Coordinates of C-alpha atoms in Angstrom, one line a residue:
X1 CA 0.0 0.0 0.0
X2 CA 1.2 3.6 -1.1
X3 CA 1.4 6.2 2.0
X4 CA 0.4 9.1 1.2
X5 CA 2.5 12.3 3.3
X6 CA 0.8 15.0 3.6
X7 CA 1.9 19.0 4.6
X8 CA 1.8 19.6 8.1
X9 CA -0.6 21.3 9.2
X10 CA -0.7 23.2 11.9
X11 CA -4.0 24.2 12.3
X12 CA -4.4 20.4 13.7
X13 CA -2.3 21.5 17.4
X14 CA -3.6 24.5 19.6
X15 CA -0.6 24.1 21.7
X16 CA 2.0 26.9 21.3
X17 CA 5.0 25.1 21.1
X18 CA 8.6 26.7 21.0
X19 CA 11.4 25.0 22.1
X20 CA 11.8 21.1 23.8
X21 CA 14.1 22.8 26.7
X22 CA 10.6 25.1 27.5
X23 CA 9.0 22.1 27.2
X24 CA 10.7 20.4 29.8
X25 CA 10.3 22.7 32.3
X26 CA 6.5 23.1 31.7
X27 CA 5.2 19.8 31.4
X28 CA 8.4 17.3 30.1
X29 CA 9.5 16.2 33.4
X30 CA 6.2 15.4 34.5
X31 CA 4.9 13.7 31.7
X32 CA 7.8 11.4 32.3
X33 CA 6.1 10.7 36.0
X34 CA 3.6 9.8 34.0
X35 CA 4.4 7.8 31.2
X36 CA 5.0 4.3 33.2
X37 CA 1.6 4.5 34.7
X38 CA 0.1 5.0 31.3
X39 CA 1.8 2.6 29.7
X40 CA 0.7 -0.2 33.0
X41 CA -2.7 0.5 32.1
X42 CA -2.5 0.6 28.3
X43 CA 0.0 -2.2 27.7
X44 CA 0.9 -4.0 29.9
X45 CA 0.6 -7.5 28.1
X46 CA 1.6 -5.9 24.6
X47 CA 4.3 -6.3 22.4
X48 CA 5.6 -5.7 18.8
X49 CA 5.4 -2.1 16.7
X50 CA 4.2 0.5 18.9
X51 CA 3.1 4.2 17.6
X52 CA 3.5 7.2 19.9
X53 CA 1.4 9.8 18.8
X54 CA 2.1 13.7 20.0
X55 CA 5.3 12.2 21.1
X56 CA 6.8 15.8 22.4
X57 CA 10.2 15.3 24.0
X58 CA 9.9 11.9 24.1
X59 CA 9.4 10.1 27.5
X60 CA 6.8 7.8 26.8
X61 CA 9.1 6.3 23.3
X62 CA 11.7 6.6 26.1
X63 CA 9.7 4.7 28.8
X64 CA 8.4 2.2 25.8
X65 CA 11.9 1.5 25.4
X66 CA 12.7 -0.3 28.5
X67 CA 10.1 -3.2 27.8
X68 CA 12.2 -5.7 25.2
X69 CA 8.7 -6.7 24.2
X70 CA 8.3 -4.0 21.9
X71 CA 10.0 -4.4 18.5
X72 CA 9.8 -0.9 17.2
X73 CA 8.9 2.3 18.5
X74 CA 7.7 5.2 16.1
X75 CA 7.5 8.3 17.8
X76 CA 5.5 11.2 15.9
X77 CA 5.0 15.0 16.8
X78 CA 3.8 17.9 15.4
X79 CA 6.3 20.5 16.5
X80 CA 9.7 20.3 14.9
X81 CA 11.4 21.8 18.3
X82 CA 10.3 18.9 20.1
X83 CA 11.4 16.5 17.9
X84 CA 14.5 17.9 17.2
X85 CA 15.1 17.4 21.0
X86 CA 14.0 14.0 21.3
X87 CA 16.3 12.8 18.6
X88 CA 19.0 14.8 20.6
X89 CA 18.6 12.4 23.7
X90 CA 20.3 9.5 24.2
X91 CA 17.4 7.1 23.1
X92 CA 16.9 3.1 22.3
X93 CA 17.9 2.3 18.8
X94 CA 14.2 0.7 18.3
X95 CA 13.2 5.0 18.3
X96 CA 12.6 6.3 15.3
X97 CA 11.3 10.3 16.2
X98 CA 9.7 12.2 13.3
X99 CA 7.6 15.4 12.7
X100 CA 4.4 14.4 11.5
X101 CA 0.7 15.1 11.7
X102 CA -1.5 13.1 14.2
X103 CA -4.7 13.7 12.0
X104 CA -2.8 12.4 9.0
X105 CA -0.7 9.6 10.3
X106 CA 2.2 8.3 8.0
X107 CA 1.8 5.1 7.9
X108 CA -0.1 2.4 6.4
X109 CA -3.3 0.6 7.8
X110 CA -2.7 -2.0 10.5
X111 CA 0.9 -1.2 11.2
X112 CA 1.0 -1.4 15.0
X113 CA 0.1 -3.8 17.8
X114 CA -0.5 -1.3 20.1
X115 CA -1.0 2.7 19.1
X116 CA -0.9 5.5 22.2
X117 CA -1.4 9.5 23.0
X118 CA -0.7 10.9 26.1
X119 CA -1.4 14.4 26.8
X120 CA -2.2 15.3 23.2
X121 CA -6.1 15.0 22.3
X122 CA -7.2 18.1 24.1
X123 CA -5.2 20.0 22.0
X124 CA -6.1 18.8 18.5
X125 CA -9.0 20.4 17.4
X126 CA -10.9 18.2 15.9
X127 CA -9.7 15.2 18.4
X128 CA -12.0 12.2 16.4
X129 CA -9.9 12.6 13.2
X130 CA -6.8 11.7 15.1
X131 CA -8.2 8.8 16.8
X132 CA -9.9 7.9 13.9
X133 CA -6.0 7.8 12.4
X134 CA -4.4 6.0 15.6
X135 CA -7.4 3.5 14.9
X136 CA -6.7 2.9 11.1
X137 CA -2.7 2.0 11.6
X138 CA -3.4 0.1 14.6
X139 CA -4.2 -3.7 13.2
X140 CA -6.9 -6.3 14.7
X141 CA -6.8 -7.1 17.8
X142 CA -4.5 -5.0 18.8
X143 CA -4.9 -1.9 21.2
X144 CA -5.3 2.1 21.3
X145 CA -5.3 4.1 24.3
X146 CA -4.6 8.0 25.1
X147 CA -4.7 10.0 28.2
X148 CA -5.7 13.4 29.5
X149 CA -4.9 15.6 32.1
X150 CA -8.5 16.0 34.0
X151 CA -8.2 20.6 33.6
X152 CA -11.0 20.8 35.7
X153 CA -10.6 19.0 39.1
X154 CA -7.4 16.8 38.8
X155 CA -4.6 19.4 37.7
X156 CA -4.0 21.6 41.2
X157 CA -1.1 23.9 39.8
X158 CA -3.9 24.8 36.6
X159 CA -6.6 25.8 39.0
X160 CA -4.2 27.8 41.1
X161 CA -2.9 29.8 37.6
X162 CA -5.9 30.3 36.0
X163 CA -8.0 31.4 39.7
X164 CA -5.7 33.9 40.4
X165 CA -5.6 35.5 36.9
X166 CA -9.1 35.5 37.0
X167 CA -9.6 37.6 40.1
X168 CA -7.3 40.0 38.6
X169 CA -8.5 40.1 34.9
X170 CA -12.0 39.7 33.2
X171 CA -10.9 38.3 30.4
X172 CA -8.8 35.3 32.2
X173 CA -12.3 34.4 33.3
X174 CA -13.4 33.3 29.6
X175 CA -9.8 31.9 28.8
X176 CA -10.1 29.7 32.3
X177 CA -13.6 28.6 30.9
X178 CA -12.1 27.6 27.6
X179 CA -8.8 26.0 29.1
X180 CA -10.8 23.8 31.6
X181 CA -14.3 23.0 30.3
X182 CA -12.8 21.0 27.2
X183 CA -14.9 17.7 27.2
X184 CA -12.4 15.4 26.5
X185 CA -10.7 15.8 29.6
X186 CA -13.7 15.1 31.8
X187 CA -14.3 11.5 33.0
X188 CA -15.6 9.6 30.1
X189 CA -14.5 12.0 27.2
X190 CA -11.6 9.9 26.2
X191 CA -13.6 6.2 27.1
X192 CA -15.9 8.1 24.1
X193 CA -14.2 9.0 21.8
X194 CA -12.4 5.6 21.5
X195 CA -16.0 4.1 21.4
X196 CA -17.0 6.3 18.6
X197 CA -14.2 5.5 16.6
X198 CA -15.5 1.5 16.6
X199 CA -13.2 0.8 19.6
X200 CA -14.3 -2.3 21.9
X201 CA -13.6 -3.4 25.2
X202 CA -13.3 0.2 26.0
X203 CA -11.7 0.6 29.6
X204 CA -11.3 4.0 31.7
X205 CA -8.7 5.0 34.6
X206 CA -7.7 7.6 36.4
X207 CA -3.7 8.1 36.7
X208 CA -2.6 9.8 39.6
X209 CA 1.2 11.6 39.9
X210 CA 2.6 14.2 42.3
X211 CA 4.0 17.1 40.5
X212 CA 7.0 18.4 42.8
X213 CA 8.8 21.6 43.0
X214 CA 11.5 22.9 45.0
X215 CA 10.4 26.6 45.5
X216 CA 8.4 29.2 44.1
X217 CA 10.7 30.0 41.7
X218 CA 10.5 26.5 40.2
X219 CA 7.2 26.7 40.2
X220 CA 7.0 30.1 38.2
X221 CA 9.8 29.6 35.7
X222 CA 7.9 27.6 33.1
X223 CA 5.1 29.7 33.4
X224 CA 7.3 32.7 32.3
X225 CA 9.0 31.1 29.1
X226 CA 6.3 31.2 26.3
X227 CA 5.6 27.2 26.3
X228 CA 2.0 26.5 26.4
X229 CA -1.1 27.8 27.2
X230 CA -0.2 29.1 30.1
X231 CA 2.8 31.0 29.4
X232 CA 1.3 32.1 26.3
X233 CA -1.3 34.5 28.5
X234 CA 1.9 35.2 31.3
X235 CA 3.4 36.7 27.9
X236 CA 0.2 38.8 26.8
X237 CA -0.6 39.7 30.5
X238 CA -2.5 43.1 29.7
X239 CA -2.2 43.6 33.8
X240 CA 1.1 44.7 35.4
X241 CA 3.1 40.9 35.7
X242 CA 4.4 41.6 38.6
X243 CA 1.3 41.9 39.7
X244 CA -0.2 38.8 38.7
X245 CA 3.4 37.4 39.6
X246 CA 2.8 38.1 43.3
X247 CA -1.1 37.0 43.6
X248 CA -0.1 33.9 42.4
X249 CA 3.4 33.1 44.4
X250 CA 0.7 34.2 47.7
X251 CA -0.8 30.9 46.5
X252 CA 1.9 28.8 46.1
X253 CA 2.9 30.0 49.5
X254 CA -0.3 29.4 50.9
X255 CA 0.6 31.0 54.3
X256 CA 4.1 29.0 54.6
X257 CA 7.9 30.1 53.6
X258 CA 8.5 29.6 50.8
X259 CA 9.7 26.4 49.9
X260 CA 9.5 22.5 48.7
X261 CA 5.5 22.1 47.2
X262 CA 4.2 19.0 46.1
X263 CA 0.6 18.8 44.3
X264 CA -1.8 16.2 43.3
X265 CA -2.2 15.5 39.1
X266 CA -4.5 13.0 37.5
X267 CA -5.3 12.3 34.3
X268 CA -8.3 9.8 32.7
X269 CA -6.8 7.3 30.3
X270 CA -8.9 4.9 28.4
X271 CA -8.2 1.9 26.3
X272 CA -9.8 -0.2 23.2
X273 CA -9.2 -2.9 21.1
X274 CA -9.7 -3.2 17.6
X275 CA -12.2 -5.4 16.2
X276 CA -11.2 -5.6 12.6

């Protein structure tokens, strides 16, 4: 069968990306917290050719890597930045990181055993045509599972950003809506759109980590590099930073010195299998 590769398109990712060292501060060094836990859920009886889809910097090929079981390991991102860093890192020779489109996979119909996303749907527009895609490479009988962050109630450290900048601005309070009301990450968004795609056997989870940081500083560093969502409005801030800077290191403290913090993050995975 011909594959057909298409432009990238990056209308497909609302995620600001910029550089895989940003990355890494904002969300790569927990995502590799939670990569083994994802993987325990989704896979723990796989083996063969597995697809990482929205692969970023790379911790869940990384992670994949350490089972033998698995045969192959394609790793696909949107961003360039973040592949470019991935294939930077020491990694297993089974890796193979590319840029590529998750709504217009590059590879040909029932490829993999076992096809993942983690920490990627809620940031694709149109979510069903990339699970539609991680359903059509995956072959019969084999297994396709994502997870999400839950915004709403599961992610402390995005309810303590996105309360504070709404006390101070009125637009934060429509940008807090929009970041945090996004159905797929609500229990039972993922579970459906795997069952909508024809999925079966269709399990649901929630993953639990701890994200840690050493002081307030830690804490507010990612937040002030332009990588994500996040930073993206810290960069735009039409109220004086320093400002929203000090509201929000009052809630870090929380009445303490400042100091080590450690906070609560769960995501909803689900799984499927594929019929045929």
């Amino acid at each position: 069968m011909t594959i057909t590769r298409f432009p990238l398109d990056t209308r497909n990712s609302t995620f600001p990306p910029s550089s895989g060292e940003r990355y890494e501060l904002q969300m790569g060094r927990h995502s590799r917290s939670l990569a083994p836990l994802f993987i325990a859920f989704a896979a723990s009886h796989a083996k063969g050719k597995v697809l990482d889809v929205g692969c970023g910097t790379g911790h869940l090929a990384v992670e994949l890597a350490s089972n033998p079981a698995f045969t192959s390991i394609e790793a696909l991102d949107l961003s360039r930045a973040y592949i470019a860093y991935a294939k930077a890192r020491e990694a297993d020779a089974r890796i193979n990181f590319q840029t590529a489109d998750a709504c217009s996979i590059p590879f040909a119909d029932n490829t993999f055993d076992l096809t993942l996303s983690m920490l990627v749907l809620a940031f694709i527009p149109e979510p069903q045509r990339a699970v539609r895609e991680m359903v059509r490479v995956t072959r019969p009988g084999g297994t396709v599972a994502a997870c999400m962050w839950d915004l709403r109630g599961g992610l402390v450290v995005g309810r303590m950003f996105w309360d504070t900048a709404a006390i101070l601005d009125p637009k934060a309070m429509y940008l807090r809506g929009k970041a945090l009301s996004r159905p797929i990450t609500r229990q039972g968004g993922l579970a459906g759109e795997l069952k909508q795609a024809g999925l079966q056997n269709v399990q649901e989870t929630a993953l639990t980590i701890t994200m840690n940081f050493a002081n307030f500083d830690d804490f507010w560093v990612p937040l002030d590099g332009g990588e994500g969502m996040c930073a993206t409005y810290v960069a735009a801030f039409n109220v004086d930073k320093r400002q929203f800077k000090k509201a929000l290191r009052l809630a870090y403290l929380d009445g303490s010195p400042d100091g080590p913090r450690t906070y609560f993050a769960s995501a909803w995975a689900a799984r499927g299998t594929r019929q045929r």
